[in-house]
XYZ file of C-alpha atoms in Angstrom:
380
model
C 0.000 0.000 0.000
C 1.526 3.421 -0.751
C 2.400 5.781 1.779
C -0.292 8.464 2.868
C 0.350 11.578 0.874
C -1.198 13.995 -0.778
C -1.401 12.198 -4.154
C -2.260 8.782 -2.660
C -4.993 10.869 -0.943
C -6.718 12.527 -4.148
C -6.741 8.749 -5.879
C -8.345 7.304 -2.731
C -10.850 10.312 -2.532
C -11.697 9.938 -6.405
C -12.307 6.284 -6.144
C -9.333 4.619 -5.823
C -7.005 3.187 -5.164
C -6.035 2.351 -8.855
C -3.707 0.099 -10.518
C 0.020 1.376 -10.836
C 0.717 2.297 -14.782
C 4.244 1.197 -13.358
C 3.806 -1.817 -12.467
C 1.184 -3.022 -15.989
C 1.985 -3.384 -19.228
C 0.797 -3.230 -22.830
C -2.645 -2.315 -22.644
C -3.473 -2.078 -18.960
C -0.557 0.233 -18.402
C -1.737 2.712 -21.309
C -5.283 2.438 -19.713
C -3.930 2.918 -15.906
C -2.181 6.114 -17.514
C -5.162 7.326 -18.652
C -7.185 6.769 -15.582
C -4.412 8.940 -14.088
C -5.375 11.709 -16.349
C -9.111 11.716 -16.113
C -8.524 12.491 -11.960
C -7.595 16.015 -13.421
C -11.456 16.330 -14.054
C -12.778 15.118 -11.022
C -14.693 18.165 -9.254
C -14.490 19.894 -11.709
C -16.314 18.232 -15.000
C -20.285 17.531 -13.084
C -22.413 16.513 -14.088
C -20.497 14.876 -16.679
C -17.934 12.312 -16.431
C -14.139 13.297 -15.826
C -13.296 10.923 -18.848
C -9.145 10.587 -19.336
C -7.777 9.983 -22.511
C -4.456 9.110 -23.621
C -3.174 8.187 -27.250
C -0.132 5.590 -27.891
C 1.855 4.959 -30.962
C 4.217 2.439 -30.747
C 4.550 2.402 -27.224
C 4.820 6.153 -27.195
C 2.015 8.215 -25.864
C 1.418 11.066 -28.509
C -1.191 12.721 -26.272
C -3.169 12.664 -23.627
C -6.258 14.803 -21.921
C -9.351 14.661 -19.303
C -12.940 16.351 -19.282
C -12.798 19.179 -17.062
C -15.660 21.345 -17.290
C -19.521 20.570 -18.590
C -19.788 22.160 -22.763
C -15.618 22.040 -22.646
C -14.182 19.459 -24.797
C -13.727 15.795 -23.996
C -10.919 14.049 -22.807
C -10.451 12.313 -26.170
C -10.735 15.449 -28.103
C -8.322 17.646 -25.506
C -5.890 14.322 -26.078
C -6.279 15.013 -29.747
C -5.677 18.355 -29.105
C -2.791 18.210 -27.197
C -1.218 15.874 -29.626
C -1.532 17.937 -32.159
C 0.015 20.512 -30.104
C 3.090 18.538 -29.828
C 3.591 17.877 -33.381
C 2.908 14.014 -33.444
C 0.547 12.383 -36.069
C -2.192 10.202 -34.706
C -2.599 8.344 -37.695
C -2.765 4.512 -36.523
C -2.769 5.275 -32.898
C -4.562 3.822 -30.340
C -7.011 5.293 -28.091
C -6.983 4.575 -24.769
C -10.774 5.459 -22.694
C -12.083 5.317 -19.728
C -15.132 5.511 -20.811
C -16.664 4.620 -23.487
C -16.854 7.423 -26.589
C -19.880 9.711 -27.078
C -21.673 9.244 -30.266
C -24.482 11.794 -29.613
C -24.576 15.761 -29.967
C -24.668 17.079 -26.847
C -23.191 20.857 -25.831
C -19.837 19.113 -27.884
C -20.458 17.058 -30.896
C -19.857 13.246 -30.810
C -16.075 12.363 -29.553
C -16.810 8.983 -32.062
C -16.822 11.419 -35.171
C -13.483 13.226 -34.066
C -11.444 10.070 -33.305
C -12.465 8.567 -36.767
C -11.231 12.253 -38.421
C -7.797 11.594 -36.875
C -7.639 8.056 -38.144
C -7.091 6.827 -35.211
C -6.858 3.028 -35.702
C -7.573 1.128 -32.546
C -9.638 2.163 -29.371
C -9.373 0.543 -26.166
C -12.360 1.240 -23.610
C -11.928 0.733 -19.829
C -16.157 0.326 -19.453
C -19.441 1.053 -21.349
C -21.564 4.197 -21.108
C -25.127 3.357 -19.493
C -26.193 6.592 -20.554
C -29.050 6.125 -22.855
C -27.559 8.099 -25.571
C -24.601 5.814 -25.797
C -24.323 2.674 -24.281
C -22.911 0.730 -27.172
C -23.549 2.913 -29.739
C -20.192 4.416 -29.867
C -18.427 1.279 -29.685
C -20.952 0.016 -32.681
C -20.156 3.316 -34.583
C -16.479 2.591 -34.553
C -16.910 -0.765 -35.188
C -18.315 -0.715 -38.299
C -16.090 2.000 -39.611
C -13.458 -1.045 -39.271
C -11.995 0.010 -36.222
C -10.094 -2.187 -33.790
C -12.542 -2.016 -30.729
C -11.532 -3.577 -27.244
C -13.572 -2.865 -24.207
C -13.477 -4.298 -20.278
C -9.373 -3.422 -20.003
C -9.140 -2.408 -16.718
C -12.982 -2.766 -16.529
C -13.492 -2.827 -12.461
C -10.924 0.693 -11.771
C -12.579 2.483 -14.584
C -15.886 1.225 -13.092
C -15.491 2.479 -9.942
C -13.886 5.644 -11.148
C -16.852 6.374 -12.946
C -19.581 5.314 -10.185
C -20.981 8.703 -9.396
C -21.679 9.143 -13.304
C -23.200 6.072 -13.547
C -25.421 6.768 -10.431
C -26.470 9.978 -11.496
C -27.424 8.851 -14.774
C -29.544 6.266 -13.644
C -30.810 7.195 -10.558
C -31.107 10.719 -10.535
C -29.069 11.132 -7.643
C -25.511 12.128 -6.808
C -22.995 9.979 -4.954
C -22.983 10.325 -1.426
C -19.768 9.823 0.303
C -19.997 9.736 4.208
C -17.289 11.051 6.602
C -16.604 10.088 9.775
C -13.822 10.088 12.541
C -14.039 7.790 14.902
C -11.852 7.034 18.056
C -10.941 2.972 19.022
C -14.199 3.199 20.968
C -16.381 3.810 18.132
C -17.544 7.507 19.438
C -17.826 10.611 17.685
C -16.343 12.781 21.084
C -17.894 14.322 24.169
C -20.968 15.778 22.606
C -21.102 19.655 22.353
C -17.076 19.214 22.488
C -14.856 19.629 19.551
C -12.646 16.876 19.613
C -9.861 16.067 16.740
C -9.851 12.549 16.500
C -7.774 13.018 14.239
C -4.113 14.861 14.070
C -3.835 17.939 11.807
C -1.854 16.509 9.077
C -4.666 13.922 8.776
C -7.070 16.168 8.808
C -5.413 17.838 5.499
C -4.943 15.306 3.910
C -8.664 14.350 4.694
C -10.026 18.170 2.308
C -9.068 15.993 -0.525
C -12.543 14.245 -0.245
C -13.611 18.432 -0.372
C -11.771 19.090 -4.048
C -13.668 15.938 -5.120
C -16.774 16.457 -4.219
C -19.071 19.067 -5.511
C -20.806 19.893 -2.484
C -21.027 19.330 1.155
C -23.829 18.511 3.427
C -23.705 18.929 7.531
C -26.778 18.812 9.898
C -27.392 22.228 12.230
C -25.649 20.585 15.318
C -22.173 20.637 13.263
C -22.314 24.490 12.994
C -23.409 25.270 16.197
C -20.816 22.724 18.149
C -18.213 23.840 15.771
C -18.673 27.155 13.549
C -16.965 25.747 10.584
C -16.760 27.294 7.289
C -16.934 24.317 5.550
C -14.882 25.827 2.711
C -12.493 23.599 -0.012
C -9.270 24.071 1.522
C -7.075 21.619 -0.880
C -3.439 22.909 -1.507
C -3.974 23.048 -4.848
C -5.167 25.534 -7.062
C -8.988 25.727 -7.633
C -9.789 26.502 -11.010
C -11.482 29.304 -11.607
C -15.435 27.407 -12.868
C -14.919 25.355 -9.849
C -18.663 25.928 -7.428
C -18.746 23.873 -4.031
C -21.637 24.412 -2.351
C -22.068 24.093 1.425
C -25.250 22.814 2.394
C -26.614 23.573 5.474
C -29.265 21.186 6.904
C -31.194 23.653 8.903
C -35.254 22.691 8.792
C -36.664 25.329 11.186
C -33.745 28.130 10.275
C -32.358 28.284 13.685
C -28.975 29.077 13.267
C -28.272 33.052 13.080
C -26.509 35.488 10.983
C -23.117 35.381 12.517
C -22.314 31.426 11.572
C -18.771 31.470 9.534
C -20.454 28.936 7.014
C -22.586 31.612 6.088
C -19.750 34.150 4.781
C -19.501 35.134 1.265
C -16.563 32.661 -0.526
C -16.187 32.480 -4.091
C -16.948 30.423 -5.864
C -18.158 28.424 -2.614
C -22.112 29.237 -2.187
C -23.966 28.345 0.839
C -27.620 26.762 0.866
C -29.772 26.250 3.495
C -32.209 23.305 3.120
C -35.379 24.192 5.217
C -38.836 22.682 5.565
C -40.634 25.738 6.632
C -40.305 29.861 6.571
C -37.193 31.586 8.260
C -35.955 35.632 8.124
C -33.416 35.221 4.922
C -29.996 35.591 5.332
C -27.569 37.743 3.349
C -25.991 36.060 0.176
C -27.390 32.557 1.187
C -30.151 30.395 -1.044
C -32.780 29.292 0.581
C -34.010 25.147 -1.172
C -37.534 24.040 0.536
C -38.101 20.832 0.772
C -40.468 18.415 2.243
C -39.836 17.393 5.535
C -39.285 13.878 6.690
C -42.711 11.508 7.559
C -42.283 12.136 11.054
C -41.923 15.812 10.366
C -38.727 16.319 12.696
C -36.227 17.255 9.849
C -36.086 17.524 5.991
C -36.389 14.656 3.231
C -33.106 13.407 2.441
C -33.825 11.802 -0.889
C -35.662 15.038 -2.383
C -32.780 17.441 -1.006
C -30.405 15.367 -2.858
C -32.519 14.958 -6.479
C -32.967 19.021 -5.856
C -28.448 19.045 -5.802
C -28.390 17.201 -8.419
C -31.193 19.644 -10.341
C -27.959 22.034 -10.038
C -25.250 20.014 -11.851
C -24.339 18.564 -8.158
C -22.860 15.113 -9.166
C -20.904 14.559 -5.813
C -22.019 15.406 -1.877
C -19.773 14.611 0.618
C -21.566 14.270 4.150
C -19.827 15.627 6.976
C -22.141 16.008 9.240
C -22.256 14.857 13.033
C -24.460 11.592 14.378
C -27.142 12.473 13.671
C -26.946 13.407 10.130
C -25.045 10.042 9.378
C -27.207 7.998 11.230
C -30.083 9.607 8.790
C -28.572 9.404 5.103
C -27.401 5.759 6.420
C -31.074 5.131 7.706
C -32.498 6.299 4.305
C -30.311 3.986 2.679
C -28.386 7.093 0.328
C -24.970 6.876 1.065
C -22.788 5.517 -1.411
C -19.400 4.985 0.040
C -17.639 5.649 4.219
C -14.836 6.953 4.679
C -13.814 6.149 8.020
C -10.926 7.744 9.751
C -10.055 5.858 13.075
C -8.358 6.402 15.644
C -6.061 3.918 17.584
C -7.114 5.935 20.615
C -10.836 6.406 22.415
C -12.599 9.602 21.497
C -15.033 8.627 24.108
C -19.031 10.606 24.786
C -21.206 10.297 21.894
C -21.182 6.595 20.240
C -21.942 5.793 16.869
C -24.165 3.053 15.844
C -23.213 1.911 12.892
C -24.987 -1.727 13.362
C -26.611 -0.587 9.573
C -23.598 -1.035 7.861
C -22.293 -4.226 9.485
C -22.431 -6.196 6.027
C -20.512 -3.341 4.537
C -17.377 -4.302 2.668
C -14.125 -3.054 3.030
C -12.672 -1.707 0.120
C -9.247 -0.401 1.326
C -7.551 0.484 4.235
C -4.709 2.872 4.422
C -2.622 3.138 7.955
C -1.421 6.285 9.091
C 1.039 7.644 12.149
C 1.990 11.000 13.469
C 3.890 10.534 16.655
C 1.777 8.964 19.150
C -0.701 8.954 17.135
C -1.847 6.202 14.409
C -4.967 4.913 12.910
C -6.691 3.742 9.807
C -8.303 5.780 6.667
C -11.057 2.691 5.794
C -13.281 2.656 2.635
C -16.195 1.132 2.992
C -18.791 0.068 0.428
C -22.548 -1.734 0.464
């Protein structure tokens, strides 16, 4: 397992961890490569897919690009693009997707029609489109203009790269990634406490589940115990069409003017989900939406098809006990991230008996001094 870094960090928060390009080769290595690439787009290209592209001649990759932004280019034309740049003719290359090639005109026309332009001779495909518009129509296109066609190469990575796509496109919804620190115990902290489970350098590392999201969620508790500002803080820059919106679960509008979360950051919009009528606050949307049966808080499943309504294709949930207990409850979360602790947190105790058929996906140790502990993926 890699050691805990930064970059280790970003490929766990976009899906990963993914197969080392060093360590493949022939076609799995080209299509690792260009798995690498498409994390450029992640957080960035939503609701669309961050699709990577990379083109090879003779072992020698030519060019190479990712979908950043909705009505931008695709990652196979950018790859195209960027070849060109460099001078190299992609006559008889191959084309190495994660995803399989549009054939429809959307805001860009159909990546299909530009990769048969080039003369591009071969295209490998890490996994199908289920998008109605495609799936299997792009692969059929360049199929019967005589193109060598290989799909499944690195079929389960690009797969669970491209979950959240796949979810919104079928569902509706956007991925929901839980986080949650957790001492040896299993609690959360003495309640109305702040307590840092986890060390500082953790804790960085932990924003990179921020820059890949495209939103964050957190109950009314987590603001008033903590005054957050629930702002991206990744090292790196944040390109300038980047939105992450902080949502505020706040049914009855109890929390005042002065909260941090509510402060003006660009790029970074706040919006406060209620169920009923509050005094507005300055520079902060308001979303209604029904509340729950029992009435005591809003309706998960209608907040989140009302995100996605806004080209939200990725919440992460941050939000105290309560809030996870109630997206787990509901049955919406897609994916836990778990940071424990070697060392009790003791007070409030997590139940997390919902999840106990949960699989572990990864785990990834980590040690600052006395302290140690786990980052754990967990999937349904």
């Amino acid at each position: 397992m890699p050691e805990l870094n930064s970059a280790f960090a970003w490929e766990l928060a976009c899906g990963g961890p993914f197969p080392d390009p060093a360590l493949l080769r022939g076609d799995e290595h080209f299509m690792a490569l260009a798995l690498k690439e498409a994390q450029k787009g992640v957080g960035l290209s939503s609701p669309n897919p961050p699709v990577g592209c990379v083109l090879v001649k003779a072992d020698r990759v030519l060019g190479q690009g990712a979908h950043s932004r909705a009505g931008d280019p695709h990652g196979e034309i950018i790859a195209l693009m960027d070849a060109e740049a460099r001078g190299n003719d992609v006559s008889g290359a191959t084309a190495y997707v994660t995803l399989e090639p549009c054939c429809h005109h959307g805001r860009t026309p159909p990546c299909t029609d530009a990769l048969l332009r080039a003369g591009i001779g071969r295209v490998v495909v890490g996994v199908r489109d289920p998008n109605p518009r495609v799936d299997g129509g792009g692969l059929a296109i360049l199929r019967a203009a005589n193109l060598e066609v290989e799909e499944g190469v690195l079929f389960e990575a690009c797969a669970r790269f491209h979950a959240p796509f796949f979810k919104l496109i079928q569902t509706g919804l956007p991925w929901v990634s839980l986080k949650l620190a957790l001492g040896s115990d299993g609690a959360l902290g003495p309640e109305g406490e702040t307590t840092p489970v986890t060390p500082p350098s953790v804790q960085s590392l932990a924003h990179a589940l921020r820059r890949a999201s495209d939103a964050i969620l957190v109950g009314r508790g987590t603001i008033e115990q903590d005054d957050p500002q629930l702002t991206d803080r990744w090292p790196e820059p944040i390109a300038s069409h980047r939105r992450f919106t902080r949502v505020v679960l706040d049914p009855l509008g109890k929390l005042g003017p002065e909260k941090q979360v509510w402060r003006p950051y660009p790029g970074q919009p706040a919006l406060r989900a209620l169920v009923g009528e509050a005094p507005p606050l300055r520079g902060v949307e308001d979303l209604h939406v029904p509340p729950t049966p029992t009435g005591s808080g809003c309706s998960l499943r209608h907040l989140l098809h009302e995100l996605s309504s806004r080209g939200i294709g990725r919440v992460l949930v941050e939000g105290g006990a309560r809030t996870a207990q109630a997206f787990l409850a509901a049955g919406l979360v897609d994916k836990i991230h778990l940071f424990r602790s070697t060392k009790p947190a003791g007070g409030v105790m997590l139940n997390l008996d919902g999840i106990s058929g949960w699989k572990l996906q990864t785990t990834t140790p980590w040690s600052t001094g006395e302290r140690s502990g786990t980052w754990d993926i967990l999937t349904p």
